[in-house]
PDB file of C-alpha atoms in Angstrom:
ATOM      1  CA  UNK A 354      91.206  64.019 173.237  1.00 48.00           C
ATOM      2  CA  UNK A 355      91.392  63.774 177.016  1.00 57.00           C
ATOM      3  CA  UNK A 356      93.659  62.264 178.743  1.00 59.00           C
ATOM      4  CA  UNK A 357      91.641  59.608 179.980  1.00 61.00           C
ATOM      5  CA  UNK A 358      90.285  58.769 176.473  1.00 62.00           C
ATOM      6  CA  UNK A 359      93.710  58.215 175.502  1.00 59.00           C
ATOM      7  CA  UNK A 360      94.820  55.889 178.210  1.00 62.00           C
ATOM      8  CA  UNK A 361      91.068  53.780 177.373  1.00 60.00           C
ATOM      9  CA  UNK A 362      92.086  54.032 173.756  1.00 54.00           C
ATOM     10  CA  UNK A 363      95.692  52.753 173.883  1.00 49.00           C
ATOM     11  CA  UNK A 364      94.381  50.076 176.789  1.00 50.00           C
ATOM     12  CA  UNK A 365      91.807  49.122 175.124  1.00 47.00           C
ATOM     13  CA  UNK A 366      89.100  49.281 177.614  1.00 53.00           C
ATOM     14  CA  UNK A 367      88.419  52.019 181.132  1.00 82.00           C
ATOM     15  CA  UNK A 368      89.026  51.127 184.282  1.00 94.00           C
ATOM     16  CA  UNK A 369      86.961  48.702 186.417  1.00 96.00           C
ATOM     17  CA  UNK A 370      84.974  49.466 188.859  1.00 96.00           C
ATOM     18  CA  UNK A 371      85.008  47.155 191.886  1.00 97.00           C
ATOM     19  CA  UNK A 372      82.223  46.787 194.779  1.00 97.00           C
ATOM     20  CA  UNK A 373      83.708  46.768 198.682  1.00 97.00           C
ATOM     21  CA  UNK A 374      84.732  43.318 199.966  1.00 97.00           C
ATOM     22  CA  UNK A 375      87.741  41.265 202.257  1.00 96.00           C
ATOM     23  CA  UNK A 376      90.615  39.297 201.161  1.00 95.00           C
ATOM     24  CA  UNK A 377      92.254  36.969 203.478  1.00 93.00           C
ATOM     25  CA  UNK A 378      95.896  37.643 202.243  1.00 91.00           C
ATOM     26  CA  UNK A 379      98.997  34.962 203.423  1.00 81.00           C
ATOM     27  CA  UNK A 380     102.640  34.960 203.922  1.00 80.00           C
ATOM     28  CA  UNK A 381     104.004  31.946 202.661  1.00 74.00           C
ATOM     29  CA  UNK A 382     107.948  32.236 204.847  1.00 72.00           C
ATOM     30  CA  UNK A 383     106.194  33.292 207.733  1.00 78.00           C
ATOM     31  CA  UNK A 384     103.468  30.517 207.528  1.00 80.00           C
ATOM     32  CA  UNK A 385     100.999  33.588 208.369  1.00 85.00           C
ATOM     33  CA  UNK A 386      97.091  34.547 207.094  1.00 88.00           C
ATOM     34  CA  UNK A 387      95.292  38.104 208.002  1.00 92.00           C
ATOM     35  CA  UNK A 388      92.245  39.358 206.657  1.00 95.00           C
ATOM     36  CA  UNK A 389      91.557  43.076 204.877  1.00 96.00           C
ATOM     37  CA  UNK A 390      88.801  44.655 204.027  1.00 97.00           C
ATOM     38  CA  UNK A 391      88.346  46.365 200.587  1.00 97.00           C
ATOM     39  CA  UNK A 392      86.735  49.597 200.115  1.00 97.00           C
ATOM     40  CA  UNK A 393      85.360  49.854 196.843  1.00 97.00           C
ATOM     41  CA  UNK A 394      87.665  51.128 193.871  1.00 97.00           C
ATOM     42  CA  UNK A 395      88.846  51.005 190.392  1.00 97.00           C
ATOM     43  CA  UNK A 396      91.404  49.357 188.218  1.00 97.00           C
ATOM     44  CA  UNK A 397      93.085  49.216 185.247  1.00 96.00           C
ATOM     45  CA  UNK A 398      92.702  46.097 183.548  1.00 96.00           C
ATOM     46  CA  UNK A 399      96.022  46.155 182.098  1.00 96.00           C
ATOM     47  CA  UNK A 400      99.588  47.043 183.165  1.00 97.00           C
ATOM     48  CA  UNK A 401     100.894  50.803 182.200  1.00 96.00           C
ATOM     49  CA  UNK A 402     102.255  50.472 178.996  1.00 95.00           C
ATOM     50  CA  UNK A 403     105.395  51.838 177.368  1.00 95.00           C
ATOM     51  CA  UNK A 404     103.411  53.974 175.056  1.00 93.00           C
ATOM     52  CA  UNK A 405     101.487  54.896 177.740  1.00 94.00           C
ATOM     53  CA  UNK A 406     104.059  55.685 180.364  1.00 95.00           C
ATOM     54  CA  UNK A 407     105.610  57.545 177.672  1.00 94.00           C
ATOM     55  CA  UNK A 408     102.504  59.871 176.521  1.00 92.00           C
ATOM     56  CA  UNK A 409     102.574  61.048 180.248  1.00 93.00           C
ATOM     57  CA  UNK A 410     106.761  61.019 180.969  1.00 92.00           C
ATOM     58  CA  UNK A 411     107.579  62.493 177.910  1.00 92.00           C
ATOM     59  CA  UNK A 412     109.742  58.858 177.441  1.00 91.00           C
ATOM     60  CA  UNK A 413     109.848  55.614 178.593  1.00 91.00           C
ATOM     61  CA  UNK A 414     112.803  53.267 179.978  1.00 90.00           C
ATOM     62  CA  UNK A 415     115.274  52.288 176.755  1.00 84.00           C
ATOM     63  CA  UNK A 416     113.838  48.679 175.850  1.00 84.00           C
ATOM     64  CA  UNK A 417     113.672  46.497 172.813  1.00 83.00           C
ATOM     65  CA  UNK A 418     109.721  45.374 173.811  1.00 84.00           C
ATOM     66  CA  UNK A 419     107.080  46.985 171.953  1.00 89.00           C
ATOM     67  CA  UNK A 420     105.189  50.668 172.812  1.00 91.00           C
ATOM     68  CA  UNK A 421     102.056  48.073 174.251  1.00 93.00           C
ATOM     69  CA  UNK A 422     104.099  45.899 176.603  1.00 96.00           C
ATOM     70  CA  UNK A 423     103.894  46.679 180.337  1.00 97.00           C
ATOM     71  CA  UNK A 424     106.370  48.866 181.180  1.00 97.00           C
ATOM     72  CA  UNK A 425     109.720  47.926 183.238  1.00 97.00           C
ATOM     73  CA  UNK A 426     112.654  49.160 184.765  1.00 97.00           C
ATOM     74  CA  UNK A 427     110.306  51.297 186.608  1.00 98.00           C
ATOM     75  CA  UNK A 428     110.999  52.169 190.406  1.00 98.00           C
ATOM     76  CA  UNK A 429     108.237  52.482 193.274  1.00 98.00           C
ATOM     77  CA  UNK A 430     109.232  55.805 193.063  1.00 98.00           C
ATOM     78  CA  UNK A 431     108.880  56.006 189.350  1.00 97.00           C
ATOM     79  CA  UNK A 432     105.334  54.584 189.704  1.00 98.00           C
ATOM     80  CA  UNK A 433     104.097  56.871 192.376  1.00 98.00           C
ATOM     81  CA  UNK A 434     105.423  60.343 190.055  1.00 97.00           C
ATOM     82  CA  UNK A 435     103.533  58.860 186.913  1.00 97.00           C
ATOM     83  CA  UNK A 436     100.256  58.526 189.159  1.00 97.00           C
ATOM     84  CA  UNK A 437     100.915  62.057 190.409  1.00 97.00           C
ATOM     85  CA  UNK A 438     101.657  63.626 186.660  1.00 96.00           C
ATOM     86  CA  UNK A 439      98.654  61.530 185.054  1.00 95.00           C
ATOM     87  CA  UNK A 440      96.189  62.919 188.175  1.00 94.00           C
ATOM     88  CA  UNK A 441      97.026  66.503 186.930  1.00 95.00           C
ATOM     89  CA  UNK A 442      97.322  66.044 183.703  1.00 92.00           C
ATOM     90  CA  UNK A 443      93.427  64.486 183.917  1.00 91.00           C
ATOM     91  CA  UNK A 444      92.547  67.715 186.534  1.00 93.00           C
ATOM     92  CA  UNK A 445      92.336  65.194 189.601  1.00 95.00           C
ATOM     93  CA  UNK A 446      93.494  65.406 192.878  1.00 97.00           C
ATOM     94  CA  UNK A 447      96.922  63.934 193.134  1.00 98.00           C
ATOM     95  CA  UNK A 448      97.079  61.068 195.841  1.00 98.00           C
ATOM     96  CA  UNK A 449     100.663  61.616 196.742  1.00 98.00           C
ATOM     97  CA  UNK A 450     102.305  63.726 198.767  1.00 96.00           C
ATOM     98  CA  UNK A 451     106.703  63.155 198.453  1.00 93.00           C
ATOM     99  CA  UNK A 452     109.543  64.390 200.009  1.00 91.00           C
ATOM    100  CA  UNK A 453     113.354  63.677 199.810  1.00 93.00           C
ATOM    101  CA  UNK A 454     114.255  60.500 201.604  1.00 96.00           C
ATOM    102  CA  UNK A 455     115.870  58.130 199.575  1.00 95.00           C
ATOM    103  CA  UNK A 456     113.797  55.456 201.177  1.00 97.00           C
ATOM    104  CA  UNK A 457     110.803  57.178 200.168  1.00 97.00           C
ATOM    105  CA  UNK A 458     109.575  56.772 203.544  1.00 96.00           C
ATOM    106  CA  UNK A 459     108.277  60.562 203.236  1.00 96.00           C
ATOM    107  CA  UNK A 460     105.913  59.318 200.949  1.00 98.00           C
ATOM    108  CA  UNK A 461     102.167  60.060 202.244  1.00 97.00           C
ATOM    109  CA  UNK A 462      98.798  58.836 200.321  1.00 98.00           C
ATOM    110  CA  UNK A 463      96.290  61.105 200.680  1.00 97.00           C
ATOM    111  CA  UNK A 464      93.098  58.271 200.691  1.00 96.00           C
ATOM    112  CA  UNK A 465      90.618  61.215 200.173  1.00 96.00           C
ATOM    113  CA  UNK A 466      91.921  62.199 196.871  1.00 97.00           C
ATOM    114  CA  UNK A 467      90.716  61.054 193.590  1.00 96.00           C
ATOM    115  CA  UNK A 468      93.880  60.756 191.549  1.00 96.00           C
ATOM    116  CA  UNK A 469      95.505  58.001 190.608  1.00 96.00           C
ATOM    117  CA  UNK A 470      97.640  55.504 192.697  1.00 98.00           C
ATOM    118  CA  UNK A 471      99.222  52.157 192.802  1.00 98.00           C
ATOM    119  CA  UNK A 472      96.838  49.613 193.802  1.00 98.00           C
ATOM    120  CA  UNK A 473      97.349  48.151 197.535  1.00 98.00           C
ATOM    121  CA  UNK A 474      98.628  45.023 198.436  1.00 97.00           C
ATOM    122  CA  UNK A 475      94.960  44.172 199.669  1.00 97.00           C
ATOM    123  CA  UNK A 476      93.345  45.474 196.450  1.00 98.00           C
ATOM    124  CA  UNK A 477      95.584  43.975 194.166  1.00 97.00           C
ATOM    125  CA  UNK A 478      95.026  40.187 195.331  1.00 96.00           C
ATOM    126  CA  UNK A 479      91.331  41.087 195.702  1.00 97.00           C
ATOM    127  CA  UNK A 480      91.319  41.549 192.077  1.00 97.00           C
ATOM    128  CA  UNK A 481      93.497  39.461 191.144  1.00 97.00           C
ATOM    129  CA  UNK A 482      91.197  36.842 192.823  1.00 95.00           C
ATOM    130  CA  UNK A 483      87.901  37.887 191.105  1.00 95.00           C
ATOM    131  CA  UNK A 484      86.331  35.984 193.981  1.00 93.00           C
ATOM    132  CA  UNK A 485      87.525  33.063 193.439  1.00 93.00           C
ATOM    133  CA  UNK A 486      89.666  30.835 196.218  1.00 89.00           C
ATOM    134  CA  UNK A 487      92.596  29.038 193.412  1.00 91.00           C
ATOM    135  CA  UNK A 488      96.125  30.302 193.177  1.00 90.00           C
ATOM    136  CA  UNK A 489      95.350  31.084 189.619  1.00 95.00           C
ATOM    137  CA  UNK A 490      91.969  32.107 187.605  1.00 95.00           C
ATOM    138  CA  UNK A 491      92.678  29.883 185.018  1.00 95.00           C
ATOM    139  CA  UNK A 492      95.362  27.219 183.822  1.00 97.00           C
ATOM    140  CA  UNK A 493      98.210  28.747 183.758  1.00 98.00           C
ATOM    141  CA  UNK A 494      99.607  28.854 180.038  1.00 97.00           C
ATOM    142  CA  UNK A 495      96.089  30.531 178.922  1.00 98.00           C
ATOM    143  CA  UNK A 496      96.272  33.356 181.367  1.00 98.00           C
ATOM    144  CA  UNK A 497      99.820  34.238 181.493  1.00 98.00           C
ATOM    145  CA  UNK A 498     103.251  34.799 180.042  1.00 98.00           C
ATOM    146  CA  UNK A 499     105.835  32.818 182.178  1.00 98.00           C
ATOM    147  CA  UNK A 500     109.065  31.233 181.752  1.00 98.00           C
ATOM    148  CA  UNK A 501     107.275  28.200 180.241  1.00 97.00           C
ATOM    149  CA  UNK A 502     105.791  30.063 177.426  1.00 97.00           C
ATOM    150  CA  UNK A 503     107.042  33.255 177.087  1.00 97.00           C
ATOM    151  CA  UNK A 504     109.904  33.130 174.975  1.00 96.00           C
ATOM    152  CA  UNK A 505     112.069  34.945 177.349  1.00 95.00           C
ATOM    153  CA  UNK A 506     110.438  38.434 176.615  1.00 96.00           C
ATOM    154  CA  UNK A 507     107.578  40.515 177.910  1.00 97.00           C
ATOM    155  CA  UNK A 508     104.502  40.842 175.793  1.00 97.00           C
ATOM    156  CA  UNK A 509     102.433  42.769 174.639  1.00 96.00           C
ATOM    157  CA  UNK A 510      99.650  43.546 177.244  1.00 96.00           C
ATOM    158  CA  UNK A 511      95.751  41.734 176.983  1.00 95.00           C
ATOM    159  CA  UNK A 512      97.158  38.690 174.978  1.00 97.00           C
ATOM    160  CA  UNK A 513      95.916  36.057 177.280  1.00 97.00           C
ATOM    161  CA  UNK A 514      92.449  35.448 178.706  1.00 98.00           C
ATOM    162  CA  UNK A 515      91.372  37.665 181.448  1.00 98.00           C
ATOM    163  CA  UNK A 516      89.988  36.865 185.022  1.00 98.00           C
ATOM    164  CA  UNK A 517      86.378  36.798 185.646  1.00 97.00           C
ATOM    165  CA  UNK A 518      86.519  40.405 186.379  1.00 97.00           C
ATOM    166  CA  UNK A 519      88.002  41.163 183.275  1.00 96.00           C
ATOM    167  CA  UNK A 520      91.456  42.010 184.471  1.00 97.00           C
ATOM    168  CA  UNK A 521      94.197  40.882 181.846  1.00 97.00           C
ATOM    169  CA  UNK A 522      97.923  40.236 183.186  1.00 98.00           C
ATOM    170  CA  UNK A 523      97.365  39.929 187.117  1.00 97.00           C
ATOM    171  CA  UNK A 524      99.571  36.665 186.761  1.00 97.00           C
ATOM    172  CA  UNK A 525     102.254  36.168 184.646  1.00 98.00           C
ATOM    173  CA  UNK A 526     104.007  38.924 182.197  1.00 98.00           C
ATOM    174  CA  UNK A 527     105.635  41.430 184.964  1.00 98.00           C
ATOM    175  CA  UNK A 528     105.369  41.689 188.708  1.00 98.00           C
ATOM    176  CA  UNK A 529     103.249  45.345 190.015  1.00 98.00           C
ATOM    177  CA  UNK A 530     104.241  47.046 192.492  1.00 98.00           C
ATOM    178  CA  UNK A 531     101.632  48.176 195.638  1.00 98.00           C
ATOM    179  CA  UNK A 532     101.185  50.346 197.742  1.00 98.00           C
ATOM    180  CA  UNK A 533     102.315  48.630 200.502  1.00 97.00           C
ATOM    181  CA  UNK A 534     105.191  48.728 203.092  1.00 97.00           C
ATOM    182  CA  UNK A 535     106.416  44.589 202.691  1.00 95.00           C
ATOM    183  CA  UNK A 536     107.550  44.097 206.970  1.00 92.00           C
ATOM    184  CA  UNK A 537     109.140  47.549 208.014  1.00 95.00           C
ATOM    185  CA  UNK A 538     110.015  45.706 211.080  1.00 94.00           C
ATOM    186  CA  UNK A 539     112.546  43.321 209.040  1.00 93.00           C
ATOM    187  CA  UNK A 540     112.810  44.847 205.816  1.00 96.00           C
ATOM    188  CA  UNK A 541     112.593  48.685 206.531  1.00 97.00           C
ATOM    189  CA  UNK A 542     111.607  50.546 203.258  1.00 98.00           C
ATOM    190  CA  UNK A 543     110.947  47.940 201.189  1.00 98.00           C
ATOM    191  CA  UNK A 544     108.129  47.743 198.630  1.00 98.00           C
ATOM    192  CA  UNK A 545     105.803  44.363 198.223  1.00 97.00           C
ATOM    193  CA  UNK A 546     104.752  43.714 194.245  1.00 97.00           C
ATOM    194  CA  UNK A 547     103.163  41.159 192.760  1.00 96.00           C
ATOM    195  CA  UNK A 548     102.025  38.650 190.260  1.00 95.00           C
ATOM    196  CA  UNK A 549     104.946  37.321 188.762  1.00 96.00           C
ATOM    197  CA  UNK A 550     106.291  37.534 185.455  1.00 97.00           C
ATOM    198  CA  UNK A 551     107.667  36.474 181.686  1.00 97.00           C
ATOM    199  CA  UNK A 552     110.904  35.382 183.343  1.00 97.00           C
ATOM    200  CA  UNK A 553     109.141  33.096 186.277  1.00 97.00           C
ATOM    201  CA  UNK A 554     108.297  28.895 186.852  1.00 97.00           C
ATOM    202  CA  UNK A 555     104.991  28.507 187.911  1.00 95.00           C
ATOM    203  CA  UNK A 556     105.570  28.714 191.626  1.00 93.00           C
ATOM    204  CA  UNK A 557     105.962  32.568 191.409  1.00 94.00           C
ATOM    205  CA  UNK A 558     102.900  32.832 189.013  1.00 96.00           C
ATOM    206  CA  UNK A 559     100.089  32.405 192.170  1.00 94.00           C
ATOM    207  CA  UNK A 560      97.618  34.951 193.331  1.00 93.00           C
ATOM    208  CA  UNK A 561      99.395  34.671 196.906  1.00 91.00           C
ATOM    209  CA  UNK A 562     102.895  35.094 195.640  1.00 91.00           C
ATOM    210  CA  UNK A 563     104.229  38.274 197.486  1.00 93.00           C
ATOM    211  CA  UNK A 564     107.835  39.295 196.611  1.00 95.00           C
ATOM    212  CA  UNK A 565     109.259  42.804 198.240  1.00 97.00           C
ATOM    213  CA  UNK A 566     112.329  45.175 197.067  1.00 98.00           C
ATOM    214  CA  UNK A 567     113.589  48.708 198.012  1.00 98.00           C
ATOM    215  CA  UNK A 568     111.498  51.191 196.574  1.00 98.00           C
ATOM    216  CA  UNK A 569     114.171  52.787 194.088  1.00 98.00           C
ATOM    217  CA  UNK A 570     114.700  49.245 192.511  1.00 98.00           C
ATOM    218  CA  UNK A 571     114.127  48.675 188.406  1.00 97.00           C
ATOM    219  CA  UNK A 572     114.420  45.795 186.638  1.00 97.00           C
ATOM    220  CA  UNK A 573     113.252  44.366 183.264  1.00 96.00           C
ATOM    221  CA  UNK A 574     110.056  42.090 184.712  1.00 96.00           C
ATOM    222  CA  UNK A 575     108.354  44.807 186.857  1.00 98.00           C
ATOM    223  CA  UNK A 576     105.782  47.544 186.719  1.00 98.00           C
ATOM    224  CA  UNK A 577     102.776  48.225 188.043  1.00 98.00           C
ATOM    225  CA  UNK A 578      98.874  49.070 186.952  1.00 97.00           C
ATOM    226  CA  UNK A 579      96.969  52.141 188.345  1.00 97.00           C
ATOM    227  CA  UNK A 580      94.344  52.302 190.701  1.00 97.00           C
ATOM    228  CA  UNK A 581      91.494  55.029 191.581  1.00 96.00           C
ATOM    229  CA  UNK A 582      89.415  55.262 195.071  1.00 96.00           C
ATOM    230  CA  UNK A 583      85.345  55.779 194.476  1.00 90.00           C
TER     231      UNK A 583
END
């Protein structure tokens, strides 16, 4: 079996393709909006999964949560290796080139290449949206696992409805990290994910909700889903 086919069969589904577009993203401390445009790409419709992250690793991140919950305690850095080891693994192009810095600031994406990748910032939220204007695709205890609802755990992954794109888990069970630098001006290295998570009120569980962190960071409510360029 290839290693695509495995990653549809333990997701349950491929990835989704996505037409070119914009997204007017916002900064809610700075009070700020900006527009991006979207090239067209693909998407996972789920989180990478313990088992998943596993298959590909050789082991996942010691955790009591089941082989289909998203993984956590997974670093930017983490993320971008996985991408790079499951583009060979599938004979694609990897899209990352890496170095040494600590910071990761060495990291360069190579946007011609047709491995996988993190999502960015831009792409995420434009998904995440499904063209739609709410904070949320749906009420907010149908579409995702949040401190309200959750139990206090992670779950497994494509338990609660999807967007209108068919994207499960955008709001609500962990945070995903991007691509994207957060404000190197202020914040230097730092990372910007997304989404919110099992652990979070509703306020962090918004399409617009951008959190940031330094790129070797892992904790138990974050991961991240894979993107392609077409």
């Amino acid at each position: 079996m290839s290693l695509e086919s495995m990653l549809d069969r333990m997701t349950g589904d491929s990835m989704i393709d996505l037409p070119a577009g914009e997204i007017v993203l916002r900064d809610e401390g700075t009070m700020t909006d900006w527009k991006a445009e979207v090239a067209a790409f693909r998407l996972a419709p789920y989180p990478v999964t313990r088992e998943v992250y596993a298959s590909v690793l050789g082991e996942a991140p010691d955790s009591p949560a089941g082989p289909r919950t998203p993984v956590t305690e997974v670093s930017w850095k983490d993320a971008v290796r996985f991408c790079d080891l499951l583009s060979r693994a599938a004979g694609l192009q990897p899209c990352y080139a890496t170095g040494e810095d600590p910071d990761a600031r060495d990291v360069v994406w190579d946007r011609e290449a047709d491995g996988y990748r993190l999502p960015s910032e831009a792409e995420w939220e434009y998904a995440c949206r499904a063209g739609g204007r709410d904070v949320r695709y749906g009420e907010l205890d149908e579409i995702a696992w949040h401190r309200g609802n959750s139990g206090g755990a992670v779950r497994y992954i494509g338990t609660r409805a999807p967007n209108a794109w068919g994207f499960h888990d955008m709001i609500g069970n962990v945070w995903e990290w991007c691509w994207d630098l957060y404000d190197p001006r202020v914040y230097g290295p730092y990372r910007v994910f997304r989404g919110g998570g099992a652990y979070d009120p509703p306020r962090a569980c918004r399409a617009s909700c951008r959190r940031k962190s330094h790129p070797t960071l892992r904790i138990d409510d974050l991961g991240f889903r894979i993107a392609r360029s077409r």
